[in-house]
XYZ file of N, CA and C in Angstrom:
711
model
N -113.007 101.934 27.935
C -112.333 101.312 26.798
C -112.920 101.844 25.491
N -112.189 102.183 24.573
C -112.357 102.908 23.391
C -112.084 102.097 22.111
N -112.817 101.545 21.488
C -112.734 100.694 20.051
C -112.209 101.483 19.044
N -111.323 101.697 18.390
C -111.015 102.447 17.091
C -110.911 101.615 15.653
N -112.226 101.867 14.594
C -112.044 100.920 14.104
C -111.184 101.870 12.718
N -110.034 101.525 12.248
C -109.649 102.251 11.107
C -110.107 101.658 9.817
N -110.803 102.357 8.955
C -111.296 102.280 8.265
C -111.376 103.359 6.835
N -110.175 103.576 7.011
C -109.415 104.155 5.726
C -108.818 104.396 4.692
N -109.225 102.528 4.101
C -108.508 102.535 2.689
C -109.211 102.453 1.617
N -108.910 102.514 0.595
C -109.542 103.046 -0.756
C -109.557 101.620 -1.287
N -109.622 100.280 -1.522
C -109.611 99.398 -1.751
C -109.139 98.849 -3.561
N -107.849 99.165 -3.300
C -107.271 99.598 -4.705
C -106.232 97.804 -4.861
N -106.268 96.917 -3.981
C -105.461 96.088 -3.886
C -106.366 95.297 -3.997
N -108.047 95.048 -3.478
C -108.850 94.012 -4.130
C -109.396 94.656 -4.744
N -109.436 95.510 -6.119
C -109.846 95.276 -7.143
C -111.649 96.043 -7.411
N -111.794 97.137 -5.988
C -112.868 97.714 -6.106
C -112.958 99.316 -6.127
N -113.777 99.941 -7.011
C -114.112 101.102 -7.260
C -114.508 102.060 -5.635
N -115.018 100.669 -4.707
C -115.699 102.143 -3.199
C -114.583 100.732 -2.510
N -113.941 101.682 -1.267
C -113.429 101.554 -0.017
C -113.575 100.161 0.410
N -112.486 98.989 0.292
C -112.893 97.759 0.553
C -114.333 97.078 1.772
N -113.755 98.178 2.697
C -114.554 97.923 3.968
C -116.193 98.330 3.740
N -116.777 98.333 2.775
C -117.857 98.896 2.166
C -118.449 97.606 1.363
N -117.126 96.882 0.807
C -117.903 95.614 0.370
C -118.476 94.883 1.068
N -119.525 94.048 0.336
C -120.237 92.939 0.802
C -120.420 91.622 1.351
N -119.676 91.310 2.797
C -119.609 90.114 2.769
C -120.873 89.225 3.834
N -121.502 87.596 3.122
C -122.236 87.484 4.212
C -123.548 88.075 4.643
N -123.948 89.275 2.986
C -124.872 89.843 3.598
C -124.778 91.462 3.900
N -123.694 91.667 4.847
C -123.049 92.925 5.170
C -122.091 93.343 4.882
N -122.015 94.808 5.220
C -120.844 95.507 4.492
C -119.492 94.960 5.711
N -118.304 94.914 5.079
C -117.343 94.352 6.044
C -117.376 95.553 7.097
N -117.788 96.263 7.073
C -117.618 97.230 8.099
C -118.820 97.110 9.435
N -119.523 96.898 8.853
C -121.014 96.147 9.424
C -120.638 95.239 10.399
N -120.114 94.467 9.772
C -119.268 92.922 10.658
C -118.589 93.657 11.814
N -117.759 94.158 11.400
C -116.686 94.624 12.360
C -116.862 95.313 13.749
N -118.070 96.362 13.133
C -119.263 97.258 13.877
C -119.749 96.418 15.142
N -120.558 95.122 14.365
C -121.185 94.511 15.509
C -120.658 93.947 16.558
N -118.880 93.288 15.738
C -118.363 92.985 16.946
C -118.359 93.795 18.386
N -117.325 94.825 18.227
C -117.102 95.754 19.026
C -118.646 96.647 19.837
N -119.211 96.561 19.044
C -120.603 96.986 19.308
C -121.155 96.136 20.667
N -120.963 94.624 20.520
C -121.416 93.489 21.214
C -120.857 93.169 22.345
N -119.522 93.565 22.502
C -118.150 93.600 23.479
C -118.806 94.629 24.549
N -118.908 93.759 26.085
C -119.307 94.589 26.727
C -118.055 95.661 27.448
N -116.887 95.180 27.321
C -115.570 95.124 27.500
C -115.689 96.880 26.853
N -116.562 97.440 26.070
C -116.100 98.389 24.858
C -117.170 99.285 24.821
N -116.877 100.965 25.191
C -117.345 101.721 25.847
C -118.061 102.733 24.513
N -117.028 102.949 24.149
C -116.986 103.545 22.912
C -116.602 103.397 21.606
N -116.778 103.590 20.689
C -116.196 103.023 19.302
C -116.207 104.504 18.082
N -115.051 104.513 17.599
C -114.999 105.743 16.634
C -113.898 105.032 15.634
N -115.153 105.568 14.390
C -114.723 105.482 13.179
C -113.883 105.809 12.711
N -112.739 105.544 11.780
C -112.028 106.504 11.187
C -111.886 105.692 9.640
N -113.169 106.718 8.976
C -113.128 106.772 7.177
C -112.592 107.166 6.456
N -112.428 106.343 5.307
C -112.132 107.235 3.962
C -112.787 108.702 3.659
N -112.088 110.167 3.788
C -112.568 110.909 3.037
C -113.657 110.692 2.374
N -114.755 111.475 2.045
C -115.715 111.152 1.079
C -116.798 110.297 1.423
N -116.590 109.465 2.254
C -117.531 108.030 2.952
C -118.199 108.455 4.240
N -118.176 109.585 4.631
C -118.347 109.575 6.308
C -119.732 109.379 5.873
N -120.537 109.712 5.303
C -122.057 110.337 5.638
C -122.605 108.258 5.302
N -122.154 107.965 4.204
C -122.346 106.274 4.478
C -122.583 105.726 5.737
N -121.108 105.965 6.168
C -120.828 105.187 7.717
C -122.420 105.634 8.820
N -122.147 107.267 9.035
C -123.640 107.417 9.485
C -124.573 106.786 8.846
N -125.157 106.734 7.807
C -125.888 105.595 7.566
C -126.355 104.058 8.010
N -124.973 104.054 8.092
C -125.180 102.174 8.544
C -125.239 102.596 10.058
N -124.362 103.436 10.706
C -124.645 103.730 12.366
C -126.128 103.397 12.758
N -126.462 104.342 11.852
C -128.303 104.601 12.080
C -128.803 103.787 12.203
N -128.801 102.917 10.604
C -129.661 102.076 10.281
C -129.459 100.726 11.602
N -127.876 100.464 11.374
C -127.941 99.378 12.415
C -127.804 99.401 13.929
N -128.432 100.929 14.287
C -128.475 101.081 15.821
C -127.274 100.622 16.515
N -125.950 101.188 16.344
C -124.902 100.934 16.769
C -124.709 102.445 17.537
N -124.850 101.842 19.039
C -125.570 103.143 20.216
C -124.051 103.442 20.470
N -122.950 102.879 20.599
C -121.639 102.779 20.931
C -120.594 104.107 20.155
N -121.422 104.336 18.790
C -120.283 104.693 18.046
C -120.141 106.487 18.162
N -119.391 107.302 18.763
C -119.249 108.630 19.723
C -118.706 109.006 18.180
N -118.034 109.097 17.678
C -117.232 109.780 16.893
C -117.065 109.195 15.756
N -117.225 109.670 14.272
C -116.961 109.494 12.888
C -115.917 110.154 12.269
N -114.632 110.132 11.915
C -113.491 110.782 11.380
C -113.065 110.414 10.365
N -112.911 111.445 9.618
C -112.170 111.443 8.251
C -110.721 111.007 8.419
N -110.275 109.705 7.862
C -109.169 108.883 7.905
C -107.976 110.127 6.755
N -106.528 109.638 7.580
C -105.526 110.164 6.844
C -105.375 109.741 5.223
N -104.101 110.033 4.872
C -103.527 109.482 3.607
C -102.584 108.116 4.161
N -102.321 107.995 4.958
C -101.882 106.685 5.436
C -102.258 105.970 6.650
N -101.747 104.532 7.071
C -102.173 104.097 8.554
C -101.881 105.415 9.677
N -100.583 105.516 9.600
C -100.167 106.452 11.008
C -100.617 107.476 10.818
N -101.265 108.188 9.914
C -101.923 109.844 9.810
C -103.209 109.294 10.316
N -103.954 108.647 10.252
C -105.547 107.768 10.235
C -105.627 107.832 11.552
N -104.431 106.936 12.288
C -104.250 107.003 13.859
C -104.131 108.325 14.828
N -103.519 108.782 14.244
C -102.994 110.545 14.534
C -104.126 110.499 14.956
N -105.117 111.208 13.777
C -106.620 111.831 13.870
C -107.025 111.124 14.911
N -107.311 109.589 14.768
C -108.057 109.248 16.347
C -107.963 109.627 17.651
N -106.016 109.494 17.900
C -106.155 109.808 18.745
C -106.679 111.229 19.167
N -106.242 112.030 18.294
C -106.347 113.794 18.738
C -107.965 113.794 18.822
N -108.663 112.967 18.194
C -110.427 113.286 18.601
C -110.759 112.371 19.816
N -110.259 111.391 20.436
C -109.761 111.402 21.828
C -109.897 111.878 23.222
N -108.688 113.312 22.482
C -108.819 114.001 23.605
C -107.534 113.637 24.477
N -107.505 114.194 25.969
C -106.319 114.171 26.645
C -106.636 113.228 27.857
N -107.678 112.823 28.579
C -107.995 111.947 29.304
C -107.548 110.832 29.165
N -106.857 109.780 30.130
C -106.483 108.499 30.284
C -107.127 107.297 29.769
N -106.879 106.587 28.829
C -108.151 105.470 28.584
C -107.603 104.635 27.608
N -107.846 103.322 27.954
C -107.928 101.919 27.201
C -108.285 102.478 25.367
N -106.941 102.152 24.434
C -107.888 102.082 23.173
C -107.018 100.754 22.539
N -108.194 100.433 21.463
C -107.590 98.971 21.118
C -107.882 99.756 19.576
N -107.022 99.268 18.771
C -106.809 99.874 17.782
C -107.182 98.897 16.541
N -108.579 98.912 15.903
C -108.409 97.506 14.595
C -108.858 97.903 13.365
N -108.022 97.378 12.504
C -108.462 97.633 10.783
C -109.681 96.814 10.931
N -110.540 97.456 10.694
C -112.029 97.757 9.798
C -112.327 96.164 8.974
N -111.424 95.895 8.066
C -111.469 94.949 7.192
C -110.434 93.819 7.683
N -110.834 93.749 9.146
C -110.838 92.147 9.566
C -111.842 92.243 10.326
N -112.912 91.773 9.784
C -114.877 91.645 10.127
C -114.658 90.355 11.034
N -113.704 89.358 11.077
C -114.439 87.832 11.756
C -113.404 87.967 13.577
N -113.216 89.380 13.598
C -112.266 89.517 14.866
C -113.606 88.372 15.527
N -112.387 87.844 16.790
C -113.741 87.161 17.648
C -113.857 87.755 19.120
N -114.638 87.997 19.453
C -114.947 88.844 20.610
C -113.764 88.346 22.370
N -113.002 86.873 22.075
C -112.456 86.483 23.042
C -111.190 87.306 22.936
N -110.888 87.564 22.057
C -109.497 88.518 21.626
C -109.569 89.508 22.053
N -111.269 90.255 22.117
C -111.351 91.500 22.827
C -111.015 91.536 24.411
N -111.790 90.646 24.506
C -111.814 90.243 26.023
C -110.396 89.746 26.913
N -109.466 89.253 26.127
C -107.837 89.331 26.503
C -107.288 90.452 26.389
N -107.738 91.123 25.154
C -106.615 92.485 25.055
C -106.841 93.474 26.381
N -108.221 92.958 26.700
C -108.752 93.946 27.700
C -108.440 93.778 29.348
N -107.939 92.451 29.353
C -107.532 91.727 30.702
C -106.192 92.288 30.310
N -105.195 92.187 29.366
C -103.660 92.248 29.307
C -103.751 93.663 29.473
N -104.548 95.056 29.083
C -104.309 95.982 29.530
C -104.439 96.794 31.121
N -104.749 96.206 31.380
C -104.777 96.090 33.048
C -103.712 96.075 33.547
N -102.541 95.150 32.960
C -101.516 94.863 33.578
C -99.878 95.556 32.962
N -100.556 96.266 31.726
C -99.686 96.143 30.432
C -100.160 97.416 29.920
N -98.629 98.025 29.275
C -99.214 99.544 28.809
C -99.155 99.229 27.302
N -98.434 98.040 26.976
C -99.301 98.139 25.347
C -99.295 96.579 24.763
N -100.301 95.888 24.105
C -100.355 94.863 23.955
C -100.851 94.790 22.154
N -100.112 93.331 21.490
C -100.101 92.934 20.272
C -101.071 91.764 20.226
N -101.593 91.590 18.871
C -102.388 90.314 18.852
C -101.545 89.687 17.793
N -101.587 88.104 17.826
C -100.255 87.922 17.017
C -100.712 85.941 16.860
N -100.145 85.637 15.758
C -100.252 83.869 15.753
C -98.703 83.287 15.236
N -98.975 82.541 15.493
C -97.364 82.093 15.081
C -97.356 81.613 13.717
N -96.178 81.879 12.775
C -95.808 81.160 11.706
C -95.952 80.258 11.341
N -96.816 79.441 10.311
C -96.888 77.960 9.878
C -95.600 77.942 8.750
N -95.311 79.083 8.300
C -94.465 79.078 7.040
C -92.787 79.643 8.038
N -91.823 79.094 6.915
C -90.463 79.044 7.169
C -89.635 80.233 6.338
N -89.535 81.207 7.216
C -88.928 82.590 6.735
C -87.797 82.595 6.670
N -87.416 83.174 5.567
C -85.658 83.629 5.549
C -85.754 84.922 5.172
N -84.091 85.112 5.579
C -83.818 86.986 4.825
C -83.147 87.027 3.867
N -83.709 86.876 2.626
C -83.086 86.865 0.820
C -81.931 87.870 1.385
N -81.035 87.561 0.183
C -79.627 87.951 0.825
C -79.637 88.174 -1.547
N -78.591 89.250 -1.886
C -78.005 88.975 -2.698
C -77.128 87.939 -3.387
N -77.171 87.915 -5.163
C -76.500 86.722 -5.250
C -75.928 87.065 -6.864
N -75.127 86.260 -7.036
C -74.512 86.569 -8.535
C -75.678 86.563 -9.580
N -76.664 85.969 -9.305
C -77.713 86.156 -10.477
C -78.934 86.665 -10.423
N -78.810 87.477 -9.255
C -80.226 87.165 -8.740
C -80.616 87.457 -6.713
N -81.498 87.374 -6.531
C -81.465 87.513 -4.428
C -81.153 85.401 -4.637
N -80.781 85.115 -3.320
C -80.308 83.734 -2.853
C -80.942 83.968 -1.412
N -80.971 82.407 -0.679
C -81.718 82.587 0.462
C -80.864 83.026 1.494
N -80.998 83.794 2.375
C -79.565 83.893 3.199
C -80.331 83.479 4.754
N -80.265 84.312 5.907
C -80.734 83.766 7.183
C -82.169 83.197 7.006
N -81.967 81.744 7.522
C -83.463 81.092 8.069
C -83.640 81.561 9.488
N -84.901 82.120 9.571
C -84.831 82.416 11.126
C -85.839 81.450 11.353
N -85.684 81.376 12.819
C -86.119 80.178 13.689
C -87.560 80.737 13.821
N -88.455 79.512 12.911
C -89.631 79.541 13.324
C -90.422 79.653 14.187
N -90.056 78.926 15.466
C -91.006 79.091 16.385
C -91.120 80.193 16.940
N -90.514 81.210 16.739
C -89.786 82.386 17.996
C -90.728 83.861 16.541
N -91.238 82.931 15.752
C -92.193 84.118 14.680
C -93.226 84.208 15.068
N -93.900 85.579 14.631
C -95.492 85.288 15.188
C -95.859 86.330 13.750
N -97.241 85.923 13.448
C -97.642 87.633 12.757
C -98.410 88.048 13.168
N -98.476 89.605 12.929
C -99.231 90.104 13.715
C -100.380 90.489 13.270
N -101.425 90.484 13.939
C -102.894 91.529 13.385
C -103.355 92.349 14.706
N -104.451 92.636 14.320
C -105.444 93.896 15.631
C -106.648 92.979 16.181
N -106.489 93.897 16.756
C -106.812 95.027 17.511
C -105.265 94.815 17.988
N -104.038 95.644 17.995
C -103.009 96.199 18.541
C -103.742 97.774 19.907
N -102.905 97.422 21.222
C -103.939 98.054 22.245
C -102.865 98.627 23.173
N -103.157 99.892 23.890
C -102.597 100.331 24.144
C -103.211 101.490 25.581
N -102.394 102.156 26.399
C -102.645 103.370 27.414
C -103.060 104.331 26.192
N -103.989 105.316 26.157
C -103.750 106.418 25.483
C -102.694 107.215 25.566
N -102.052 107.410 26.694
C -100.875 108.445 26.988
C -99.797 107.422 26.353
N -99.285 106.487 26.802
C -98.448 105.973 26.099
C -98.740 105.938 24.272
N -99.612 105.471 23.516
C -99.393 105.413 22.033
C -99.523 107.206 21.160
N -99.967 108.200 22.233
C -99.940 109.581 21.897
C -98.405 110.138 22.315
N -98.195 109.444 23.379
C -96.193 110.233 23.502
C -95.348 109.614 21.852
N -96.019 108.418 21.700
C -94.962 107.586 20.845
C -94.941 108.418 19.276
N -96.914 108.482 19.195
C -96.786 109.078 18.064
C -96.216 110.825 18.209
N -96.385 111.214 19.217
C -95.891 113.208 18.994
C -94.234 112.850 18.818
N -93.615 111.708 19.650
C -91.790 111.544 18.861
C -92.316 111.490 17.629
N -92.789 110.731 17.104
C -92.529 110.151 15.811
C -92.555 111.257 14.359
N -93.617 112.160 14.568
C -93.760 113.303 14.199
C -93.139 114.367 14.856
N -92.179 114.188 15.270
C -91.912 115.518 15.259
C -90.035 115.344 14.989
N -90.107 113.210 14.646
C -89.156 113.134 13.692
C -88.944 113.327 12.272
N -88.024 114.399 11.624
C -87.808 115.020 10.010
C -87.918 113.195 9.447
N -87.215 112.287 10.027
C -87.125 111.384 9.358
C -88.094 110.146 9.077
N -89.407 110.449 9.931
C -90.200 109.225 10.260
C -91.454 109.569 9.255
N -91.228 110.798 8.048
C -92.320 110.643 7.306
C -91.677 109.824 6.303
N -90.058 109.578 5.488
C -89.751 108.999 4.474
C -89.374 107.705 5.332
N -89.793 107.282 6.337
C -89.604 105.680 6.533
C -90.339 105.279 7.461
N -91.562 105.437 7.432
C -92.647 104.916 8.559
C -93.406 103.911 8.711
N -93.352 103.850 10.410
C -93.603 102.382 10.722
C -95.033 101.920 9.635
N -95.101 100.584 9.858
C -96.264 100.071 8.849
C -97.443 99.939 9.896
N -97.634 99.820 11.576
C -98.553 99.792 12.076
C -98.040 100.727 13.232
N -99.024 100.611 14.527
C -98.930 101.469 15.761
C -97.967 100.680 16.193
N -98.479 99.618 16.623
C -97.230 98.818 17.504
C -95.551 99.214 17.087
N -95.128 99.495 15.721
C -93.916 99.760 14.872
C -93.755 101.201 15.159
N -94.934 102.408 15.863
C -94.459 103.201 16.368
C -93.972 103.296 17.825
N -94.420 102.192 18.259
C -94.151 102.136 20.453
C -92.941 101.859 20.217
N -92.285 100.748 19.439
C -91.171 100.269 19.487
C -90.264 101.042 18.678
N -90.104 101.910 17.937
C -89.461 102.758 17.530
C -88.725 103.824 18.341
N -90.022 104.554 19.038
C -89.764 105.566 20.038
C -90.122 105.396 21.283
N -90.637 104.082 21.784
C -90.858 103.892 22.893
C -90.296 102.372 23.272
N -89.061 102.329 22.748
C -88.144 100.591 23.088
C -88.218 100.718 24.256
N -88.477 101.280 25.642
C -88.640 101.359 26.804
C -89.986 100.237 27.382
N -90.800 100.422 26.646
C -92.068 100.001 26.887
C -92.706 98.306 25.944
N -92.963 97.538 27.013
C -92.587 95.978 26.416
C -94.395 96.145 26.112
N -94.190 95.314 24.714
C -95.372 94.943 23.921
C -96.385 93.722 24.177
N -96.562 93.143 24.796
C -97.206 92.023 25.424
C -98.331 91.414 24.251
N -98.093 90.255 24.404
C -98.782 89.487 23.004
C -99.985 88.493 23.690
N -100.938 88.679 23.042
C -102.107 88.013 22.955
C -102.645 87.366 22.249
N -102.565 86.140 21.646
C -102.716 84.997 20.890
C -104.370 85.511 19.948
N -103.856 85.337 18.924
C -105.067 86.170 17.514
C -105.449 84.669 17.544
N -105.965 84.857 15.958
C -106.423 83.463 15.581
C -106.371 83.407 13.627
N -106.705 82.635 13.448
C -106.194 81.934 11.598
C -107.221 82.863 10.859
N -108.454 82.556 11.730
C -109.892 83.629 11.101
C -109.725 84.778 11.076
N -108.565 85.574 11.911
C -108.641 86.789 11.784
C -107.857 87.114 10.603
N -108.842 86.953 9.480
C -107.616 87.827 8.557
C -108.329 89.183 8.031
N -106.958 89.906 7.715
C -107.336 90.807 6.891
C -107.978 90.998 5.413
N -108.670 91.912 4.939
C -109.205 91.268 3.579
C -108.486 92.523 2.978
N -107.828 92.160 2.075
C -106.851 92.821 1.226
C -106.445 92.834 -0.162
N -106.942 91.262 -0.774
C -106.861 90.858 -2.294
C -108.251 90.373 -2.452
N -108.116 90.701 -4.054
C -109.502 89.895 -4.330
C -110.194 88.541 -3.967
N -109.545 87.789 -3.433
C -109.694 86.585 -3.022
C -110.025 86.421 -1.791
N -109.228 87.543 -0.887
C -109.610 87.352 0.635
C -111.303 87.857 0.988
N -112.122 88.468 0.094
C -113.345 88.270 0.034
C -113.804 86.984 -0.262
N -113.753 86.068 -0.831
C -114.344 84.600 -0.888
C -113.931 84.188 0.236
N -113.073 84.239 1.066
C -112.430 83.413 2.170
C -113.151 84.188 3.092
N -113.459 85.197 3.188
C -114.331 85.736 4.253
C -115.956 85.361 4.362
N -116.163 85.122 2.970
C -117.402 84.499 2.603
C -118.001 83.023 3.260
N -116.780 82.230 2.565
C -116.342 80.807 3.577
C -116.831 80.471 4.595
N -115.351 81.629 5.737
C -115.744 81.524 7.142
C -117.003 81.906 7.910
N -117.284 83.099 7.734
C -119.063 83.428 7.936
C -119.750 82.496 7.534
N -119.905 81.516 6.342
C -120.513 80.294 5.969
C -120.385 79.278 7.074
N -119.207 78.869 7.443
C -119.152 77.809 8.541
C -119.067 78.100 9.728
N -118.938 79.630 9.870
C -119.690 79.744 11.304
C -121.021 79.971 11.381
N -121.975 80.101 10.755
C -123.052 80.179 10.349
C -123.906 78.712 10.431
N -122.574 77.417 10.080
C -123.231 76.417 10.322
C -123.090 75.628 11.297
N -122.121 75.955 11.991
C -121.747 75.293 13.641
C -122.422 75.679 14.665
């Protein structure tokens, strides 16, 4: 089983000068967090980085410093999610193998999530982590003044999704070589991996594994205090 932690964005949406996953939460860099999880997962064989340009020699740094014996490979991250992924997989390789795929900057993953994604791949060639909707979605529709609300879709039947999104290697490498080597899938591309299986691989059913509220992503300036928080009260339970 192969951990991929992506870790490739420039952190331009909360409001910082170095790579969100570099900030400080708790003590450690969110990447730190994330590290130890997967690090700790006995479930998890290997683990490879994939950085921001410019950051790799950091990341070795913290490897070092925090004796993270797990981590095989350090890669320079794309210009987007699905280029970031590309690279992983192709440093990879062609051999058969479990990879679970997670943004970097959700540090409070909890190790039981690992441990399902890792039972559902056993049975399952690609699996989602996902919670259900507390909020009531519609599809804004046009209107004489303005968008108006148009379809309410049925709540319960929503989920959202986060990572570790997990997969066969051969299966999420066929999905991505369609996808690229569609003219049309660089001006409209999926927003995660899973949005590439189901694109070019509607053949192949996505199997869902119940996330959790803590897993969030940190993405605005704020979702650093909330990460702060939770490490606080798990810290005190």
């Amino acid at each position: 089983m192969v951990g991929v932690l992506l870790a490739g964005g420039v952190g331009q949406r909360v409001g910082l000068a170095l790579p969100k996953q570099l900030a400080e939460v708790a003590g450690r860099t969110i990447l730190e967090h994330s590290l130890a999880v997967f690090e700790g997962a006995p479930e998890v064989d290997e683990i490879v980085v994939l950085m921001t340009p410019g950051h790799t020699d950091r990341v070795r740094e913290i490897v070092e410093r925090g004796g993270h014996r797990k981590v095989g490979r350090i890669v320079e991250g794309g210009a987007s999610r699905t280029e970031s992924t590309w690279r992983a997989l192709q440093a990879l390789g062609e051999e058969e193998c479990d990879v679970l795929l997670h943004d970097a900057v959700r540090p409070l993953l909890e190790p039981r999530i690992i441990t399902e994604c890792v039972k559902a791949l056993r049975v399952h060639q690609a699996v989602n982590v996902a919670i259900p909707s507390s909020d009531t979605v519609f599809v804004a529709a046009p209107g004489p003044d303005g968008e108006v609300v148009g379809e309410v879709l049925d709540r319960a039947r929503l989920r959202r999704s986060q990572t570790p999104q997990c997969f066969k290697l051969s299966v999420i490498r066929e999905a991505y070589e369609r996808a690229l080597a569609d003219p049309e899938f660089a001006g409209r591309p999926a927003t995660d991996d899973v949005g590439v299986v189901l694109r070019y691989l509607p053949e192949v059913p996505v199997h869902l594994v119940e996330g959790s509220e803590r897993n969030i992503k940190v993405t605005h300036p704020a979702d650093l205090r909330i990460a702060e928080l939770l490490f606080e009260l798990a810290a005190e339970s």
